[in-house]
Amino acid sequence: MGKWDRDGRRGSGCSASLSKMKVTLSALDTFESSFTPLVVIELVQDVKEETKEWLKNRIIAKKKDGGAQLLFRPLLNKYEKETLENQNLYLVGASRLRLLLGAEAVGLVKECNDNTMRAFTYGTRHNFKGFDDDNDDFLTMAECQFIIKHELENLRARDEKMIPGYPQAKLYPGKSLLRRLLTSGIIIQVFPLHDNEALKKLEDSWYTRFTLKYQPVDSIRGYFGETIALYFGFLEYFTFALIPMAVIGLPYYMFVWEDYDKYVIFASFNLIWSTVILEVWKRGCANMTYRWGTLVMKRQFEEPRPGFHGVLGINSVTGREEPLYPSYKRQLRIYLVSLPFVCLCLYFSLYVMMIYFDMEAWALELHEDSGSEWTSVLLYVPSIIYAIVIEIMNRLYRYAAEFLTSWENHRLESAYQNHLVLKVLVFNFLNCFASLFYIAFVLRDMKLLRQSLATLLITSQILNQIVESLLPYWLQRKHHVQVKRKVQALKADIDATLYEQVVLEKEMGTYLGTFDDYLELFLQFGYVSLFSCVYPLAAAFAVLNNFTEVNSDALKMCRVFKRPFSEPSASIGVWQLAFETMSVISVVTNCALIGMSPQVNALFPESKVDLILIVVAAEQMKLVAENLKEELREGEKEKAA
């Protein structure tokens, strides 16, 4: 990693002399006139001077005195503040030794010289691959920023009763100071800085050249961390897994596209495909995360969410003083408010669906009466309108679900995420797929099913590309030009490179995580696995979309949003369960479609009971096989443990 000096010029790496210092934290110097800025803290414009001084002292204070023992300085010195706009921006960094000791504190796992993966310890540092006293690249910049974030979040109140200068911002022993400052609005944001040189190198190998190639997942992991790398790894894997479906679907569509009932073979292939790809992904994911060290990394004890509130008390598990909130109150909020609201939204979604079918009937009647080319085009209008309405409803519901889940007051971030994902998935599944199920199993109109599936899939992909990538990128480019002109117009006799970078990045949007990205893939997986047997081109359109999605998401991560903090992750989390649930639903759906097909019905012209029993038996055998495979895998894990 490079280093910025006081004037904002890029200098050499961390001094190798730091490695010769003693291992004790008390030996570390927390004042350097020049250091590598890794993290930016933005304070509110009218923050009190005593608050700034108190925060600075707590950040640079020694660990034994309750500080973080990090390096800290304002972005602008006194002269620059008079010349440039004062933004209350501060830079945080750490010495090389401090980062290595921090890596041990957070439990980072690294590869040893004997090819095993072990938690890093400073005392045995020479046993790890790539470590050298003169090498500043042993820890990636993402890992360094993660360490600083961990140290800042673990700054805890001691004997303070309030934040100096803000009597209303109460404190209690053990409370995270960073979280209190954020919830009080004293700190506006904390974000990691981009490394422009490393970012340019990553971009060149990632998305600037539109060629068919594998994602540089290890490089993405080194720059953005495991959570982002796993998403791009899964996106790449899912795209390649769709190719067999697309290859089979193209000739299938070309030769039998007018015969909507000849889908038995394709549906049978769908049954196998939807399950196999998830099992193969699990193995590949485990290999990746073991290589990165997160599969065997010990989980940190989860802290309460920043928004969690309650009556102050002693946590019976940790022994710390923290807010306590009775679980029965949370359950009452979930079952008496959240659940009825979700049910009401689901009812409204079904009501909108019936309006769509009325529009379809009107368009069909108009076409049958006139039979003109104009009315034949009009047949697709209801589906397009419905697809747009679905996207709008999904996004509005997302905001409501976030508000409700936050109001439920979950103590842990994992519990919050699980409840949010459940709410959003249930609504999105019904909103996106209810009309298709109705057409397939109530109306039994395969022609309309093909038309609706094609319209929903293609329209949703186009809207997602515009809303998630193109529009934010255009807005960011516009803001970038404005800041450039502003900096160039300054008459200050200084090098404003670092100033310009920080001001640009602080105005970027905040990346809110991989939730929306996984949700988009989840819905795409549903469209392909559930009903692509009647529209075999679904997989081909999904592949084309994902090839552009890789590049647009990469552009979004590098140039549209602030750099997110690295987050260690051993898997794609709750989304693995979501995709597996969709796989089970697709098994049942495809078996039912096979049972409804004219070819299968022709084998049982007299009795439908035998047909129903065979379809049900096929479904159950498939599900039992999946469960048995899962139990065997769990048994192997237990033996290995």
CSV table of N, CA and C in Angstrom, one decimal, residues 426-564:
chain,number,residue,atom,x,y,z
A,426,VAL,N,-41.2,-13.6,0.5
A,426,VAL,CA,-42.5,-14.1,0.4
A,426,VAL,C,-43.3,-13.2,-0.5
A,427,PHE,N,-43.2,-11.9,-0.4
A,427,PHE,CA,-43.9,-10.9,-1.2
A,427,PHE,C,-43.5,-11.0,-2.7
A,428,ASN,N,-42.2,-11.0,-2.9
A,428,ASN,CA,-41.6,-11.0,-4.2
A,428,ASN,C,-42.0,-12.3,-5.0
A,429,PHE,N,-42.0,-13.4,-4.3
A,429,PHE,CA,-42.4,-14.7,-4.9
A,429,PHE,C,-43.8,-14.6,-5.4
A,430,LEU,N,-44.7,-14.2,-4.5
A,430,LEU,CA,-46.1,-14.1,-4.9
A,430,LEU,C,-46.4,-13.1,-5.9
A,431,ASN,N,-45.7,-11.9,-5.8
A,431,ASN,CA,-46.0,-10.8,-6.7
A,431,ASN,C,-45.5,-11.2,-8.1
A,432,CYS,N,-44.3,-11.9,-8.2
A,432,CYS,CA,-43.7,-12.2,-9.5
A,432,CYS,C,-44.3,-13.5,-10.2
A,433,PHE,N,-44.6,-14.4,-9.3
A,433,PHE,CA,-45.0,-15.8,-9.9
A,433,PHE,C,-46.4,-16.2,-9.7
A,434,ALA,N,-47.2,-15.5,-9.0
A,434,ALA,CA,-48.6,-15.9,-8.8
A,434,ALA,C,-49.4,-15.9,-10.1
A,435,SER,N,-49.2,-14.9,-11.0
A,435,SER,CA,-49.9,-14.9,-12.2
A,435,SER,C,-49.5,-16.1,-13.1
A,436,LEU,N,-48.2,-16.5,-13.0
A,436,LEU,CA,-47.7,-17.6,-13.9
A,436,LEU,C,-48.4,-18.9,-13.4
A,437,PHE,N,-48.4,-19.1,-12.1
A,437,PHE,CA,-49.1,-20.3,-11.5
A,437,PHE,C,-50.6,-20.3,-11.9
A,438,TYR,N,-51.2,-19.1,-11.8
A,438,TYR,CA,-52.6,-19.1,-12.2
A,438,TYR,C,-52.9,-19.4,-13.6
A,439,ILE,N,-52.0,-18.9,-14.5
A,439,ILE,CA,-52.2,-19.2,-15.9
A,439,ILE,C,-51.9,-20.7,-16.2
A,440,ALA,N,-50.9,-21.3,-15.5
A,440,ALA,CA,-50.5,-22.6,-15.8
A,440,ALA,C,-51.5,-23.7,-15.2
A,441,PHE,N,-52.0,-23.5,-14.0
A,441,PHE,CA,-52.7,-24.5,-13.4
A,441,PHE,C,-54.2,-24.2,-13.2
A,442,VAL,N,-54.6,-23.0,-13.5
A,442,VAL,CA,-56.1,-22.6,-13.4
A,442,VAL,C,-56.6,-22.4,-14.8
A,443,LEU,N,-56.0,-21.5,-15.5
A,443,LEU,CA,-56.4,-21.2,-16.9
A,443,LEU,C,-55.9,-22.3,-17.9
A,444,ARG,N,-54.7,-22.9,-17.6
A,444,ARG,CA,-54.1,-23.9,-18.4
A,444,ARG,C,-53.9,-23.5,-19.8
A,445,ASP,N,-53.5,-22.2,-19.9
A,445,ASP,CA,-53.2,-21.6,-21.2
A,445,ASP,C,-51.7,-21.4,-21.4
A,446,MET,N,-51.1,-22.4,-22.1
A,446,MET,CA,-49.6,-22.4,-22.3
A,446,MET,C,-49.2,-21.3,-23.2
A,447,LYS,N,-50.0,-20.9,-24.1
A,447,LYS,CA,-49.6,-19.8,-25.0
A,447,LYS,C,-49.5,-18.5,-24.2
A,448,LEU,N,-50.5,-18.2,-23.4
A,448,LEU,CA,-50.4,-17.0,-22.5
A,448,LEU,C,-49.3,-17.1,-21.5
A,449,LEU,N,-49.1,-18.3,-21.0
A,449,LEU,CA,-48.0,-18.5,-20.0
A,449,LEU,C,-46.6,-18.2,-20.6
A,450,ARG,N,-46.4,-18.6,-21.9
A,450,ARG,CA,-45.2,-18.3,-22.5
A,450,ARG,C,-45.0,-16.8,-22.7
A,451,GLN,N,-46.1,-16.1,-23.2
A,451,GLN,CA,-46.1,-14.7,-23.4
A,451,GLN,C,-45.8,-13.9,-22.1
A,452,SER,N,-46.5,-14.3,-21.0
A,452,SER,CA,-46.4,-13.6,-19.8
A,452,SER,C,-45.0,-13.8,-19.2
A,453,LEU,N,-44.4,-15.0,-19.3
A,453,LEU,CA,-43.1,-15.3,-18.7
A,453,LEU,C,-42.1,-14.5,-19.5
A,454,ALA,N,-42.2,-14.5,-20.8
A,454,ALA,CA,-41.2,-13.7,-21.6
A,454,ALA,C,-41.2,-12.2,-21.3
A,455,THR,N,-42.4,-11.7,-21.2
A,455,THR,CA,-42.6,-10.2,-20.9
A,455,THR,C,-42.1,-9.9,-19.5
A,456,LEU,N,-42.4,-10.7,-18.5
A,456,LEU,CA,-42.0,-10.4,-17.1
A,456,LEU,C,-40.5,-10.5,-17.0
A,457,LEU,N,-39.9,-11.5,-17.6
A,457,LEU,CA,-38.4,-11.7,-17.5
A,457,LEU,C,-37.7,-10.6,-18.2
A,458,ILE,N,-38.0,-10.3,-19.4
A,458,ILE,CA,-37.3,-9.3,-20.2
A,458,ILE,C,-37.5,-7.9,-19.6
A,459,THR,N,-38.7,-7.5,-19.3
A,459,THR,CA,-39.0,-6.2,-18.7
A,459,THR,C,-38.3,-6.0,-17.4
A,460,SER,N,-38.3,-7.0,-16.5
A,460,SER,CA,-37.6,-6.8,-15.2
A,460,SER,C,-36.1,-6.7,-15.4
A,461,GLN,N,-35.5,-7.4,-16.3
A,461,GLN,CA,-34.1,-7.3,-16.6
A,461,GLN,C,-33.7,-5.9,-17.1
A,462,ILE,N,-34.5,-5.4,-18.0
A,462,ILE,CA,-34.2,-4.0,-18.5
A,462,ILE,C,-34.3,-3.0,-17.4
A,463,LEU,N,-35.4,-3.0,-16.6
A,463,LEU,CA,-35.6,-2.0,-15.6
A,463,LEU,C,-34.5,-2.1,-14.5
A,464,ASN,N,-34.1,-3.3,-14.2
A,464,ASN,CA,-33.1,-3.5,-13.2
A,464,ASN,C,-31.7,-2.9,-13.6
A,465,GLN,N,-31.4,-3.1,-14.9
A,465,GLN,CA,-30.2,-2.5,-15.4
A,465,GLN,C,-30.2,-1.0,-15.4
A,466,ILE,N,-31.3,-0.4,-15.7
A,466,ILE,CA,-31.4,1.0,-15.7
A,466,ILE,C,-31.4,1.6,-14.3
A,467,VAL,N,-32.2,1.1,-13.4
A,467,VAL,CA,-32.4,1.6,-12.1
A,467,VAL,C,-31.1,1.4,-11.2
A,468,GLU,N,-30.5,0.2,-11.3
A,468,GLU,CA,-29.4,-0.2,-10.4
A,468,GLU,C,-28.1,0.3,-10.9
A,469,SER,N,-27.9,0.4,-12.2
A,469,SER,CA,-26.5,0.8,-12.6
A,469,SER,C,-26.5,2.0,-13.5
A,470,LEU,N,-27.2,2.1,-14.6
A,470,LEU,CA,-27.1,3.2,-15.5
A,470,LEU,C,-27.4,4.5,-14.9
A,471,LEU,N,-28.6,4.6,-14.2
A,471,LEU,CA,-29.0,5.9,-13.6
A,471,LEU,C,-28.0,6.3,-12.5
A,472,PRO,N,-27.7,5.5,-11.5
A,472,PRO,CA,-26.7,5.9,-10.5
A,472,PRO,C,-25.3,6.3,-11.2
A,473,TYR,N,-24.9,5.6,-12.2
A,473,TYR,CA,-23.6,6.0,-12.8
A,473,TYR,C,-23.7,7.3,-13.5
A,474,TRP,N,-24.8,7.6,-14.2
A,474,TRP,CA,-25.0,8.9,-14.8
A,474,TRP,C,-25.0,10.1,-13.8
A,475,LEU,N,-25.7,9.9,-12.7
A,475,LEU,CA,-25.7,10.9,-11.6
A,475,LEU,C,-24.3,11.1,-11.0
A,476,GLN,N,-23.6,10.0,-10.8
A,476,GLN,CA,-22.3,10.1,-10.2
A,476,GLN,C,-21.3,10.8,-11.2
A,477,ARG,N,-21.4,10.5,-12.5
A,477,ARG,CA,-20.5,11.2,-13.4
A,477,ARG,C,-20.8,12.7,-13.4
A,478,LYS,N,-22.0,13.1,-13.3
A,478,LYS,CA,-22.4,14.5,-13.3
A,478,LYS,C,-21.8,15.2,-12.1
A,479,HIS,N,-21.9,14.5,-10.9
A,479,HIS,CA,-21.4,15.1,-9.7
A,479,HIS,C,-19.9,15.1,-9.8
A,480,HIS,N,-19.2,14.1,-10.4
A,480,HIS,CA,-17.8,14.1,-10.5
A,480,HIS,C,-17.3,15.3,-11.3
A,481,VAL,N,-17.9,15.7,-12.4
A,481,VAL,CA,-17.6,16.8,-13.2
A,481,VAL,C,-17.7,18.1,-12.4
A,482,GLN,N,-18.8,18.2,-11.6
A,482,GLN,CA,-19.0,19.4,-10.7
A,482,GLN,C,-17.8,19.6,-9.7
A,483,VAL,N,-17.4,18.5,-9.1
A,483,VAL,CA,-16.4,18.6,-8.1
A,483,VAL,C,-15.1,18.9,-8.7
A,484,LYS,N,-14.8,18.3,-9.9
A,484,LYS,CA,-13.5,18.6,-10.6
A,484,LYS,C,-13.4,20.1,-10.9
A,485,ARG,N,-14.5,20.7,-11.4
A,485,ARG,CA,-14.5,22.1,-11.8
A,485,ARG,C,-14.3,23.0,-10.5
A,486,LYS,N,-14.9,22.5,-9.4
A,486,LYS,CA,-14.8,23.3,-8.2
A,486,LYS,C,-13.3,23.3,-7.7
A,487,VAL,N,-12.7,22.1,-7.7
A,487,VAL,CA,-11.3,22.0,-7.2
A,487,VAL,C,-10.4,22.7,-8.1
A,488,GLN,N,-10.6,22.6,-9.5
A,488,GLN,CA,-9.7,23.3,-10.4
A,488,GLN,C,-9.8,24.9,-10.3
A,489,ALA,N,-11.0,25.3,-9.8
A,489,ALA,CA,-11.2,26.8,-9.7
A,489,ALA,C,-10.6,27.3,-8.4
A,490,LEU,N,-10.1,26.5,-7.5
A,490,LEU,CA,-9.4,27.0,-6.3
A,490,LEU,C,-8.1,27.6,-6.6
A,491,LYS,N,-7.9,28.7,-5.9
A,491,LYS,CA,-6.6,29.4,-6.1
A,491,LYS,C,-5.6,29.0,-5.1
A,492,ALA,N,-5.8,27.9,-4.4
A,492,ALA,CA,-4.9,27.5,-3.3
A,492,ALA,C,-3.6,26.9,-3.9
A,493,ASP,N,-2.5,27.3,-3.3
A,493,ASP,CA,-1.2,26.8,-3.8
A,493,ASP,C,-0.9,25.5,-3.1
A,494,ILE,N,-1.7,24.5,-3.3
A,494,ILE,CA,-1.5,23.2,-2.7
A,494,ILE,C,-1.8,22.1,-3.7
A,495,ASP,N,-1.4,20.9,-3.4
A,495,ASP,CA,-1.8,19.7,-4.1
A,495,ASP,C,-3.1,19.2,-3.5
A,496,ALA,N,-4.2,19.3,-4.3
A,496,ALA,CA,-5.5,19.0,-3.7
A,496,ALA,C,-6.0,17.6,-4.1
A,497,THR,N,-5.0,16.7,-4.5
A,497,THR,CA,-5.4,15.4,-5.0
A,497,THR,C,-6.2,14.6,-3.9
A,498,LEU,N,-5.6,14.5,-2.7
A,498,LEU,CA,-6.3,13.8,-1.7
A,498,LEU,C,-7.6,14.4,-1.3
A,499,TYR,N,-7.6,15.7,-1.2
A,499,TYR,CA,-8.8,16.5,-0.9
A,499,TYR,C,-9.9,16.2,-1.9
A,500,GLU,N,-9.6,16.2,-3.2
A,500,GLU,CA,-10.5,15.9,-4.3
A,500,GLU,C,-11.1,14.5,-4.1
A,501,GLN,N,-10.2,13.5,-3.9
A,501,GLN,CA,-10.6,12.2,-3.8
A,501,GLN,C,-11.6,12.0,-2.6
A,502,VAL,N,-11.3,12.5,-1.5
A,502,VAL,CA,-12.2,12.3,-0.3
A,502,VAL,C,-13.5,13.0,-0.5
A,503,VAL,N,-13.5,14.2,-1.1
A,503,VAL,CA,-14.8,14.9,-1.3
A,503,VAL,C,-15.6,14.2,-2.3
A,504,LEU,N,-15.0,13.7,-3.3
A,504,LEU,CA,-15.7,12.9,-4.4
A,504,LEU,C,-16.4,11.6,-3.7
A,505,GLU,N,-15.6,10.9,-3.0
A,505,GLU,CA,-16.0,9.6,-2.4
A,505,GLU,C,-17.1,9.8,-1.3
A,506,LYS,N,-17.0,10.9,-0.6
A,506,LYS,CA,-18.0,11.1,0.5
A,506,LYS,C,-19.4,11.4,0.0
A,507,GLU,N,-19.4,11.9,-1.3
A,507,GLU,CA,-20.7,12.2,-1.9
A,507,GLU,C,-21.3,11.0,-2.7
A,508,MET,N,-20.5,10.0,-2.8
A,508,MET,CA,-21.0,8.8,-3.5
A,508,MET,C,-22.1,8.1,-2.7
A,509,GLY,N,-22.9,7.4,-3.4
A,509,GLY,CA,-23.9,6.6,-2.7
A,509,GLY,C,-23.3,5.5,-1.8
A,510,THR,N,-24.0,5.1,-0.8
A,510,THR,CA,-23.5,4.0,0.1
A,510,THR,C,-24.0,2.7,-0.4
A,511,TYR,N,-23.1,1.8,-0.6
A,511,TYR,CA,-23.5,0.4,-1.0
A,511,TYR,C,-24.2,-0.3,0.1
A,512,LEU,N,-25.4,-0.7,0.0
A,512,LEU,CA,-26.2,-1.2,1.0
A,512,LEU,C,-26.1,-2.8,1.2
A,513,GLY,N,-25.2,-3.3,0.5
A,513,GLY,CA,-25.0,-4.8,0.6
A,513,GLY,C,-25.5,-5.5,-0.6
A,514,THR,N,-25.4,-6.8,-0.6
A,514,THR,CA,-25.7,-7.7,-1.7
A,514,THR,C,-27.1,-8.1,-1.8
A,515,PHE,N,-28.0,-7.6,-0.9
A,515,PHE,CA,-29.4,-8.1,-0.8
A,515,PHE,C,-30.1,-8.0,-2.1
A,516,ASP,N,-30.1,-6.8,-2.7
A,516,ASP,CA,-30.8,-6.6,-4.0
A,516,ASP,C,-30.2,-7.4,-5.1
A,517,ASP,N,-28.9,-7.6,-5.1
A,517,ASP,CA,-28.2,-8.3,-6.2
A,517,ASP,C,-28.6,-9.8,-6.1
A,518,TYR,N,-28.6,-10.4,-4.9
A,518,TYR,CA,-29.1,-11.8,-4.7
A,518,TYR,C,-30.5,-11.9,-5.0
A,519,LEU,N,-31.3,-10.9,-4.6
A,519,LEU,CA,-32.8,-11.0,-4.9
A,519,LEU,C,-33.1,-11.1,-6.4
A,520,GLU,N,-32.3,-10.3,-7.2
A,520,GLU,CA,-32.5,-10.3,-8.6
A,520,GLU,C,-32.2,-11.7,-9.2
A,521,LEU,N,-31.1,-12.3,-8.7
A,521,LEU,CA,-30.7,-13.6,-9.2
A,521,LEU,C,-31.7,-14.7,-8.7
A,522,PHE,N,-32.3,-14.5,-7.5
A,522,PHE,CA,-33.3,-15.4,-7.0
A,522,PHE,C,-34.5,-15.4,-7.9
A,523,LEU,N,-35.0,-14.3,-8.2
A,523,LEU,CA,-36.2,-14.2,-9.1
A,523,LEU,C,-35.9,-14.7,-10.5
A,524,GLN,N,-34.7,-14.5,-11.0
A,524,GLN,CA,-34.3,-15.0,-12.3
A,524,GLN,C,-34.2,-16.5,-12.2
A,525,PHE,N,-33.7,-17.1,-11.2
A,525,PHE,CA,-33.6,-18.5,-11.0
A,525,PHE,C,-35.1,-19.1,-11.0
A,526,GLY,N,-36.0,-18.4,-10.4
A,526,GLY,CA,-37.4,-18.8,-10.3
A,526,GLY,C,-38.0,-18.8,-11.7
A,527,TYR,N,-37.8,-17.8,-12.5
A,527,TYR,CA,-38.3,-17.7,-13.9
A,527,TYR,C,-37.8,-18.9,-14.7
A,528,VAL,N,-36.5,-19.2,-14.6
A,528,VAL,CA,-35.9,-20.2,-15.4
A,528,VAL,C,-36.3,-21.6,-14.9
A,529,SER,N,-36.3,-21.9,-13.6
A,529,SER,CA,-36.5,-23.2,-13.1
A,529,SER,C,-37.9,-23.6,-13.0
A,530,LEU,N,-38.8,-22.7,-12.9
A,530,LEU,CA,-40.3,-23.0,-12.7
A,530,LEU,C,-41.0,-23.3,-14.0
A,531,PHE,N,-40.8,-22.3,-15.0
A,531,PHE,CA,-41.7,-22.4,-16.2
A,531,PHE,C,-40.9,-22.3,-17.5
A,532,SER,N,-39.6,-22.4,-17.5
A,532,SER,CA,-38.9,-22.3,-18.7
A,532,SER,C,-39.1,-23.4,-19.7
A,533,CYS,N,-39.8,-24.5,-19.2
A,533,CYS,CA,-40.1,-25.6,-20.1
A,533,CYS,C,-41.1,-25.2,-21.2
A,534,VAL,N,-41.9,-24.1,-20.9
A,534,VAL,CA,-42.9,-23.7,-21.9
A,534,VAL,C,-42.3,-22.5,-22.7
A,535,TYR,N,-41.2,-21.9,-22.2
A,535,TYR,CA,-40.5,-20.8,-22.9
A,535,TYR,C,-39.0,-21.1,-22.8
A,536,PRO,N,-38.4,-22.0,-23.6
A,536,PRO,CA,-37.0,-22.4,-23.5
A,536,PRO,C,-36.0,-21.3,-23.7
A,537,LEU,N,-36.4,-20.1,-24.2
A,537,LEU,CA,-35.5,-19.0,-24.4
A,537,LEU,C,-35.2,-18.3,-23.1
A,538,ALA,N,-35.9,-18.6,-22.0
A,538,ALA,CA,-35.7,-17.9,-20.7
A,538,ALA,C,-34.3,-18.0,-20.3
A,539,ALA,N,-33.7,-19.1,-20.4
A,539,ALA,CA,-32.3,-19.3,-19.9
A,539,ALA,C,-31.4,-18.5,-20.8
A,540,ALA,N,-31.6,-18.4,-22.1
A,540,ALA,CA,-30.8,-17.7,-23.0
A,540,ALA,C,-30.8,-16.2,-22.7
A,541,PHE,N,-32.0,-15.7,-22.4
A,541,PHE,CA,-32.1,-14.3,-22.1
A,541,PHE,C,-31.5,-14.0,-20.7
A,542,ALA,N,-31.5,-15.0,-19.8
A,542,ALA,CA,-30.9,-14.8,-18.5
A,542,ALA,C,-29.4,-14.8,-18.6
A,543,VAL,N,-28.8,-15.6,-19.5
A,543,VAL,CA,-27.4,-15.6,-19.8
A,543,VAL,C,-26.9,-14.2,-20.3
A,544,LEU,N,-27.7,-13.7,-21.3
A,544,LEU,CA,-27.3,-12.4,-21.9
A,544,LEU,C,-27.4,-11.3,-20.9
A,545,ASN,N,-28.4,-11.4,-20.1
A,545,ASN,CA,-28.6,-10.4,-19.0
A,545,ASN,C,-27.4,-10.4,-18.0
A,546,ASN,N,-27.0,-11.6,-17.6
A,546,ASN,CA,-26.0,-11.8,-16.6
A,546,ASN,C,-24.6,-11.4,-17.1
A,547,PHE,N,-24.3,-11.6,-18.4
A,547,PHE,CA,-23.1,-11.1,-19.0
A,547,PHE,C,-22.9,-9.6,-18.8
A,548,THR,N,-24.0,-8.9,-19.1
A,548,THR,CA,-24.0,-7.4,-18.9
A,548,THR,C,-24.1,-7.1,-17.4
A,549,GLU,N,-24.8,-7.9,-16.6
A,549,GLU,CA,-24.9,-7.7,-15.2
A,549,GLU,C,-23.5,-7.7,-14.5
A,550,VAL,N,-22.7,-8.6,-14.9
A,550,VAL,CA,-21.3,-8.7,-14.3
A,550,VAL,C,-20.6,-7.4,-14.5
A,551,ASN,N,-20.7,-6.8,-15.7
A,551,ASN,CA,-19.9,-5.6,-16.0
A,551,ASN,C,-20.6,-4.4,-15.3
A,552,SER,N,-21.9,-4.3,-15.3
A,552,SER,CA,-22.6,-3.2,-14.7
A,552,SER,C,-22.5,-3.2,-13.2
A,553,ASP,N,-22.5,-4.4,-12.6
A,553,ASP,CA,-22.3,-4.5,-11.1
A,553,ASP,C,-20.9,-4.1,-10.8
A,554,ALA,N,-19.9,-4.6,-11.6
A,554,ALA,CA,-18.5,-4.2,-11.4
A,554,ALA,C,-18.3,-2.7,-11.4
A,555,LEU,N,-18.9,-2.1,-12.5
A,555,LEU,CA,-18.8,-0.6,-12.6
A,555,LEU,C,-19.4,0.1,-11.4
A,556,LYS,N,-20.6,-0.5,-11.0
A,556,LYS,CA,-21.3,0.1,-9.8
A,556,LYS,C,-20.4,0.0,-8.5
A,557,MET,N,-19.7,-1.1,-8.3
A,557,MET,CA,-18.9,-1.2,-7.1
A,557,MET,C,-17.6,-0.3,-7.2
A,558,CYS,N,-17.1,-0.1,-8.4
A,558,CYS,CA,-15.8,0.6,-8.5
A,558,CYS,C,-16.0,2.1,-8.7
A,559,ARG,N,-17.1,2.5,-9.3
A,559,ARG,CA,-17.2,3.9,-9.7
A,559,ARG,C,-18.5,4.6,-9.2
A,560,VAL,N,-19.5,3.9,-8.8
A,560,VAL,CA,-20.7,4.6,-8.4
A,560,VAL,C,-20.9,4.7,-6.9
A,561,PHE,N,-20.5,3.6,-6.2
A,561,PHE,CA,-20.7,3.6,-4.7
A,561,PHE,C,-19.4,3.8,-4.0
A,562,LYS,N,-19.5,4.2,-2.7
A,562,LYS,CA,-18.3,4.3,-1.9
A,562,LYS,C,-17.8,2.8,-1.7
A,563,ARG,N,-16.5,2.7,-1.4
A,563,ARG,CA,-16.0,1.4,-1.2
A,563,ARG,C,-16.6,0.9,0.1
A,564,PRO,N,-17.2,-0.3,0.1
A,564,PRO,CA,-17.7,-0.9,1.3
A,564,PRO,C,-16.6,-1.5,2.2
